[in-house]
């Protein structure tokens, strides 16, 4: 950043991320957190490369796109990644993809066709409308793909020949510091647990036994 | 082809299932950080995609094990996450290239954009 950021710029960024979080309220928490983390990182890196003006921040957010659209993509994925969907074979999946897309394109389902229509073509118009409306109004969300009955058609899940390896766990954010492990305590040598008090008691006991034996011997001798 | 209206819904339908492989192809020749990667794809008007919508897609590719990420310090600004192609991502990309050639060839021959 060539100029220090102002509270106003921070506010723009926070409002944007809050809009994403609100739109993503129904996503699985891990997905939502991951999305917010990815977008925060993008904004931080992009700001470090921009002029550091408010217009620059607005441009970064504008290029990222409307929160509802971003979340619609993530939501679509959350459903497509359903493990039940992964259980079907590749051929079957491709058949579903074809059937699904054909179904939409011929307009048999007006809702789905509208959803598709809404995601293309008029982007410039919608951006202009948004600019007039102000930052991310909480109005009705655009129709989303996930409303479709067969959500098995998307994503990189269709393995073309090799099944992808089990998903690596997502490294949430810069790795947490490795935990400090104290070195194991060495085993105590045998006998090390005897305290001086125990020694004194032992000595007294032994001495008493010897005294009793001695007195017994003396008594026998006299008798 | 400028001045021609795109058919409603067609871009979105074509993008589904192909955009992932565009990502794999971009990181094929070397790692790329997020801002760079999404900027490059969003700069293609024909793909009609915003930068933000690519992050769920990247997350999907990561979970599928087709791309891997590493954090690297940057001389300017915060650390950046770099994306690289994995071995299984490489295989998937090779398979896509074959299938796409077949598919687009067939469509091209039928609709007349390619010689029979």
XYZ file of C-alpha atoms in Angstrom:
339
model
C 0.000 0.000 0.000
C 1.419 3.297 -0.977
C -1.001 5.238 1.221
C -2.236 4.327 4.623
C -5.746 2.916 4.614
C -8.468 5.010 6.127
C -11.245 3.894 8.463
C -13.610 4.489 5.567
C -11.753 1.984 3.408
C -11.716 -0.515 6.251
C -15.435 -0.025 6.639
C -16.000 -0.755 2.932
C -14.083 -4.009 3.202
C -15.768 -5.073 6.439
C -19.222 -4.283 5.047
C -18.478 -6.334 1.975
C -17.274 -9.329 3.983
C -20.266 -8.986 6.314
C -22.567 -9.115 3.280
C -20.861 -12.291 2.123
C -21.144 -13.814 5.596
C -24.836 -12.904 5.791
C -25.556 -14.350 2.358
C -23.614 -17.485 3.316
C -25.494 -18.026 6.583
C -26.971 -21.301 5.328
C -23.666 -22.768 4.123
C -21.851 -25.338 6.248
C -19.753 -23.292 8.709
C -16.463 -24.678 7.409
C -17.322 -23.656 3.844
C -18.452 -20.243 4.928
C -15.278 -19.643 6.939
C -13.138 -20.840 4.082
C -14.885 -18.535 1.632
C -14.523 -15.518 3.916
C -10.854 -16.361 4.493
C -10.211 -16.672 0.735
C -11.925 -13.367 -0.012
C -10.186 -11.575 2.870
C -6.856 -12.795 1.616
C -7.678 -11.703 -1.926
C -8.642 -8.227 -0.742
C -5.508 -7.874 1.414
C -3.192 -8.947 -1.407
C -4.987 -6.851 -4.041
C -4.873 -3.786 -1.771
C -1.148 -4.229 -1.281
C -0.798 -3.908 -5.049
C -3.176 -1.007 -5.584
C -2.885 2.712 -5.082
C -4.414 2.580 -1.613
C -7.234 4.945 -2.468
C -10.885 4.488 -1.698
C -11.587 4.177 -5.412
C -9.006 1.414 -5.529
C -10.770 -0.497 -2.748
C -14.120 -0.063 -4.470
C -12.660 -1.378 -7.680
C -11.269 -4.470 -5.938
C -14.657 -5.214 -4.383
C -16.480 -4.545 -7.626
C -14.254 -6.976 -9.484
C -14.853 -9.632 -6.854
C -18.543 -9.388 -7.654
C -21.797 -9.345 -5.772
C -21.795 -11.373 -2.527
C -24.959 -13.208 -3.563
C -23.348 -14.452 -6.767
C -20.230 -15.639 -4.967
C -22.262 -17.433 -2.331
C -24.524 -18.965 -4.999
C -21.417 -20.553 -6.505
C -20.276 -21.842 -3.114
C -23.759 -23.120 -2.318
C -23.949 -24.927 -5.590
C -20.693 -26.611 -4.729
C -21.798 -27.507 -1.214
C -24.626 -29.519 -2.738
C -22.654 -30.953 -5.641
C -20.053 -32.215 -3.180
C -22.695 -34.343 -1.495
C -21.084 -37.740 -0.847
C -24.196 -39.421 -2.255
C -23.415 -37.790 -5.575
C -19.885 -39.119 -5.570
C -21.135 -42.681 -5.272
C -22.535 -42.828 -8.788
C -20.444 -43.920 -11.728
C -18.884 -41.552 -14.207
C -21.134 -42.642 -17.082
C -24.215 -42.201 -14.994
C -23.030 -38.814 -13.882
C -22.373 -37.667 -17.419
C -25.841 -38.831 -18.396
C -27.237 -36.739 -15.562
C -25.216 -33.746 -16.635
C -26.509 -34.006 -20.164
C -30.070 -34.586 -19.045
C -29.886 -31.714 -16.620
C -28.433 -29.218 -19.026
C -30.769 -30.260 -21.821
C -33.644 -29.884 -19.456
C -32.631 -26.347 -18.634
C -31.845 -25.236 -22.139
C -35.128 -26.374 -23.599
C -36.810 -24.426 -20.838
C -38.943 -27.263 -19.458
C -38.444 -25.710 -16.049
C -39.031 -21.962 -16.271
C -37.407 -21.351 -12.895
C -34.161 -23.004 -13.877
C -34.096 -21.313 -17.244
C -34.558 -17.985 -15.516
C -31.737 -18.846 -13.152
C -29.418 -19.482 -16.042
C -30.535 -16.390 -17.885
C -29.921 -14.316 -14.825
C -26.305 -15.371 -14.495
C -25.162 -14.157 -17.882
C -25.623 -11.471 -20.431
C -26.876 -8.699 -18.259
C -23.934 -8.521 -15.895
C -23.105 -4.970 -16.988
C -26.677 -3.865 -16.405
C -26.796 -5.427 -13.003
C -23.528 -3.872 -11.980
C -24.860 -0.499 -12.988
C -28.059 -1.107 -11.044
C -26.053 -2.100 -7.992
C -23.956 1.009 -8.194
C -27.133 3.058 -8.058
C -28.622 1.048 -5.237
C -25.638 1.457 -2.970
C -23.660 -1.278 -1.293
C -25.207 -4.727 -1.486
C -28.860 -4.248 -0.607
C -30.429 -7.160 1.267
C -33.028 -7.529 -1.477
C -34.213 -10.798 -2.970
C -31.369 -13.054 -3.961
C -30.946 -13.992 -7.576
C -32.297 -17.427 -8.391
C -29.736 -20.037 -7.595
C -28.677 -23.220 -9.224
C -29.096 -25.233 -6.071
C -32.872 -25.010 -6.370
C -32.710 -27.564 -9.152
C -33.799 -31.076 -8.313
C -30.731 -32.890 -9.682
C -27.687 -31.117 -8.331
C -25.246 -33.763 -9.437
C -24.005 -32.146 -12.576
C -21.243 -29.872 -11.469
C -17.884 -29.685 -9.939
C -14.635 -31.408 -10.563
C -15.957 -34.464 -8.801
C -16.576 -36.386 -12.023
C -13.358 -38.350 -11.994
C -12.376 -38.893 -15.586
C -10.316 -41.943 -14.885
C -8.421 -41.631 -11.666
C -10.399 -40.913 -8.567
C -9.099 -37.832 -6.850
C -7.382 -38.596 -3.636
C -9.370 -37.994 -0.476
C -9.627 -34.253 0.003
C -6.643 -32.887 1.836
C -7.763 -31.057 4.887
C -7.821 -27.372 4.208
C -5.051 -25.476 5.960
C -7.385 -22.955 7.515
C -5.089 -19.965 7.594
C -1.368 -19.529 8.115
C -0.512 -22.682 9.971
C -0.861 -22.429 13.729
C 2.401 -22.516 15.648
C 3.452 -26.064 16.343
C 2.641 -27.086 19.856
C 5.513 -27.210 22.262
C 5.936 -30.656 23.724
C 7.800 -30.907 27.009
C 10.455 -33.637 26.916
C 9.300 -36.793 28.676
C 10.227 -36.997 32.316
C 12.996 -39.622 32.779
C 12.032 -42.671 34.848
C 13.217 -42.451 38.396
C 15.820 -45.009 39.467
C 14.487 -47.667 41.816
C 14.672 -46.610 45.448
C 14.773 -42.948 44.605
C 11.307 -42.570 46.084
C 12.396 -43.359 49.676
C 12.335 -40.226 51.792
C 14.465 -39.664 54.972
C 11.327 -40.049 57.113
C 10.837 -43.578 55.761
C 14.461 -44.420 56.507
C 14.070 -43.289 60.136
C 10.927 -45.397 60.589
C 12.687 -48.421 59.098
C 15.679 -48.014 61.390
C 13.421 -47.699 64.462
C 11.519 -50.855 63.463
C 14.674 -52.873 62.909
C 16.121 -51.639 66.225
C 12.907 -52.612 68.072
C 13.006 -56.115 66.576
C 16.625 -56.544 67.607
C 15.859 -55.295 71.121
C 12.998 -57.769 71.502
C 15.214 -60.634 70.284
C 18.030 -59.518 72.626
C 15.725 -59.341 75.648
C 14.271 -62.752 74.735
C 17.767 -64.243 74.584
C 18.701 -62.684 77.926
C 15.488 -64.064 79.521
C 16.230 -67.582 78.212
C 19.824 -67.421 79.511
C 18.647 -66.403 82.998
C 16.013 -69.105 83.026
C -18.354 -11.827 -33.915
C -18.676 -8.545 -32.079
C -22.152 -7.118 -31.878
C -23.668 -10.567 -31.654
C -25.897 -11.168 -28.641
C -25.033 -14.227 -26.604
C -27.858 -16.686 -26.040
C -29.339 -16.515 -22.575
C -27.941 -19.166 -20.288
C -25.576 -20.638 -22.825
C -22.411 -19.103 -21.376
C -23.240 -20.391 -17.910
C -23.989 -23.847 -19.278
C -20.738 -23.958 -21.255
C -18.736 -22.603 -18.354
C -19.908 -25.343 -16.017
C -17.540 -28.219 -16.351
C -14.936 -26.332 -18.392
C -13.805 -23.492 -16.137
C -12.172 -25.887 -13.690
C -9.883 -27.117 -16.425
C -8.996 -23.575 -17.448
C -7.756 -23.127 -13.873
C -5.738 -26.348 -14.054
C -4.201 -25.240 -17.364
C -3.192 -21.855 -15.938
C -1.308 -23.416 -13.033
C 0.142 -26.170 -15.193
C 3.316 -24.319 -16.129
C 4.065 -22.990 -12.701
C 2.427 -21.832 -9.567
C 0.236 -18.800 -9.453
C -1.184 -16.809 -6.537
C -4.881 -16.243 -6.053
C -5.226 -12.626 -7.202
C -3.179 -13.360 -10.316
C -5.144 -16.510 -11.130
C -8.667 -15.141 -10.723
C -7.677 -11.903 -12.461
C -6.550 -13.798 -15.500
C -9.784 -15.770 -15.828
C -12.054 -12.820 -15.055
C -10.257 -10.826 -17.753
C -11.734 -13.115 -20.434
C -15.081 -11.495 -21.294
C -16.352 -14.632 -23.025
C -16.139 -16.581 -19.772
C -18.353 -13.990 -18.039
C -17.075 -14.736 -14.569
C -16.357 -12.424 -11.643
C -13.206 -12.856 -9.581
C -15.064 -13.755 -6.410
C -17.010 -16.648 -7.889
C -13.717 -18.366 -8.704
C -12.823 -18.885 -5.060
C -15.486 -21.545 -4.424
C -14.233 -23.234 -7.574
C -10.627 -23.143 -6.346
C -11.750 -24.591 -3.039
C -13.484 -27.408 -4.908
C -10.332 -28.204 -6.871
C -8.327 -28.200 -3.670
C -10.689 -30.650 -2.030
C -10.600 -32.878 -5.083
C -6.814 -32.944 -4.736
C -6.238 -31.531 -8.225
C -4.473 -28.444 -6.960
C -2.394 -27.856 -3.859
C -1.561 -24.609 -2.112
C 1.407 -23.210 -0.254
C 1.864 -19.954 1.595
C 4.730 -17.754 0.572
C 5.989 -14.481 1.929
C 5.765 -11.512 -0.397
C 8.183 -8.587 -0.613
C 5.123 -6.310 -0.612
C 2.027 -6.912 1.428
C 0.765 -9.989 3.245
C 1.796 -13.610 2.552
C 0.212 -15.080 -0.558
C -1.292 -18.456 -1.190
C 0.150 -20.056 -4.302
C -1.708 -22.717 -6.262
C 0.034 -25.629 -7.984
C -1.129 -28.544 -10.095
C -0.904 -31.966 -8.426
C -0.191 -35.264 -10.176
C -3.875 -36.191 -10.226
C -4.723 -32.703 -11.476
C -2.294 -33.236 -14.331
C -4.024 -36.483 -15.260
C -7.439 -34.856 -15.099
C -6.261 -32.044 -17.353
C -4.847 -34.494 -19.889
C -8.135 -36.408 -19.906
C -10.093 -33.198 -20.319
C -7.959 -32.117 -23.245
C -8.652 -35.361 -25.053
C -12.353 -35.296 -24.283
C -12.732 -31.633 -25.133
C -11.058 -32.127 -28.499
C -13.439 -34.950 -29.291
C -16.460 -33.089 -28.039
C -15.792 -29.706 -29.606
C -14.714 -31.419 -32.821
C -17.985 -33.294 -33.035
C -20.058 -30.215 -32.278
C -18.015 -28.165 -34.719
C -18.532 -30.669 -37.534
C -22.255 -30.803 -36.896
C -22.980 -27.113 -36.489
C -20.601 -26.187 -39.281
C -17.870 -24.245 -37.513
C -15.322 -26.905 -38.404
C -14.587 -28.911 -41.555
C -16.155 -32.370 -41.586
